Amino acid sequence: MIGTILICFGFFVGTIGTLIEAGGGFIMMPFLAKRILSSWNANFLLKSSECAMINILEKQNIMNTTINPHTTSKAFLSLALFLGLATGCSTIKTRQNVASLQKLSSEIPTEFKELKSAVFAENDVTTDDSVDVVTESISEATNHDITEIPPSIISEKKIRIPVELNEHVQRWIAYFTERDRERFQRFLNRGQLYRDVVENVLEENDLPAELYYLAMIESGFRTNAHSHASAVGVWQFIPGTARRYGLRIDRYVDERRDPIRATEAAAKYLRDLYNVFGSWHLAMAAYNAGEIRILRAVFKGRKRNFWDLIQSKSLPKETAEYIPKFLAVVLIGQDPKKYGFSETNNGVSYPKLEAVEVPGSLQLNQISKLSGLTLDSLKKVNPHLNFSQTPSSVARYEIWVPALSASTLKAQQSELFRNYTKIQRSTASTGIAKTSVEVHRVKPGESLLTIARKYKLSIGHLKRINNLKSNRILSGTRLRTQSRAYSPSNFVRYKVKRGENLTLIAKKFKTSITKLKVSNQLRKNQIVVGQVLKIDSPDL
């Protein structure tokens, strides 16, 4: 009887709370209520929008609430009050709340609610030349005494991300300067090639220049870096996030390996993360571990400070090391001589490039002849192309050309597209465009695996285009390394609409789910609103 009265009283007080603009701010939850809130947070995290969660953290200040155990009777009373007040608080919509949500929603991609399906897996780069190969376990002791870098140094170096010296950062400085000195010097030297490109993009997006060093700890500035989690390129994008930020990934091209396009995508992603978390430390942690995982850690640790989250052991081990590693690299990179490294400003920089639009299915050797550039130089500035041609899945594609040669190629554009149109017309009846087929003669000691790696193909694809039934090949055998490609006129790019799935889209275009998944490199049947699919249908 008494319990019923208390619960009713709690709901009554909650109703009164809806009339108070900051009604959620005075909730005082004792021990039992805290336990219930912890389990409630887990479900709420997955069901509510991320914007609303951030708003709750700010308005109710629940992460800074001090909780003390009470007696059983007080705990029961508090539980009743909590249930009622939570009901009331869920309906509060003050003008300030609405304004905050509107601001956040304008800064976050529309697909943000679907992001939990694209959470980053752990980002351990498999190539030898990458910082993330190193796995250092974080110390159990957490000395929270932080020594700040003198303001004069921060001002002189124009550092915008808070740089703090604590035991975690010092341990990584010691690691790079003692145990990993040679490799770190290679990072500094290689990074110099891309420094102007990265910093220019960061400046255009009004982002801190020191985010340049984030690429260093992600990949060591290797464009071909690849991780177990299928993260690729200088910025180590996984496929879902890469496509969400406009990078093309298909059989013909992987723009995650394009240092310019990938940097532009990374800048947009980091800006969105900062708009959500309001902290560069948390934004970079989310870049490493995924947005949902960091939001969950914020709820679990009830703190919005990275170092507090480390102390409460709310973060994954890799992410707890990620920010200290980054700060160590920033400190060394800003003053390499101080730490015994040679100067990296050797005058080497990425060539100034211009994007030139050319037809799809165009061989790079044709572009080489028209522009006066060597084939190797074209491949070097277009490392994202999987073959020695532009993608066959599109009618037009922009390739990078050194600025000095761009004008020569642009003068030939009209002729290129005229020839391309003639090819399209001549193959319209068959629907297949013949491309020059590269043939490889098998040498002693070679296998399908080594040949497939050489031409960036799968063994299955090699067997299919050469009608091979087994993996055995003989020395001297001639193998096709590039099959005929469909004409761009046979492809259509389709943007997924709300309520659609692969089954509906397959029926709409009279194709199969399997073909859709193969054409778009999908491992699962899950797609998100706004995702662009490449569709190859016999009726197109």
XYZ file of C-alpha atoms in Angstrom, residues 197-198 201 234-235 242 245-248 254-268 381 384 400:
28
model
C 48.249 18.545 -49.261
C 46.917 17.578 -45.835
C 42.703 20.703 -46.787
C 46.390 7.089 -45.456
C 43.334 7.812 -43.274
C 34.290 6.044 -46.815
C 31.717 10.737 -47.059
C 31.734 10.469 -50.845
C 34.620 8.107 -51.613
C 34.063 5.679 -54.468
C 39.314 2.653 -54.312
C 39.473 6.349 -53.503
C 40.572 5.622 -49.942
C 44.045 5.284 -51.486
C 43.797 8.755 -53.059
C 45.623 11.031 -50.561
C 43.721 14.133 -51.717
C 40.166 12.771 -51.849
C 40.687 10.731 -48.672
C 41.993 13.775 -46.792
C 38.960 15.801 -47.876
C 36.676 13.021 -46.606
C 38.617 12.723 -43.334
C 38.320 16.480 -42.768
C 34.531 16.330 -43.130
C 49.452 10.416 -58.819
C 43.478 4.688 -56.257
C 44.786 13.739 -61.281
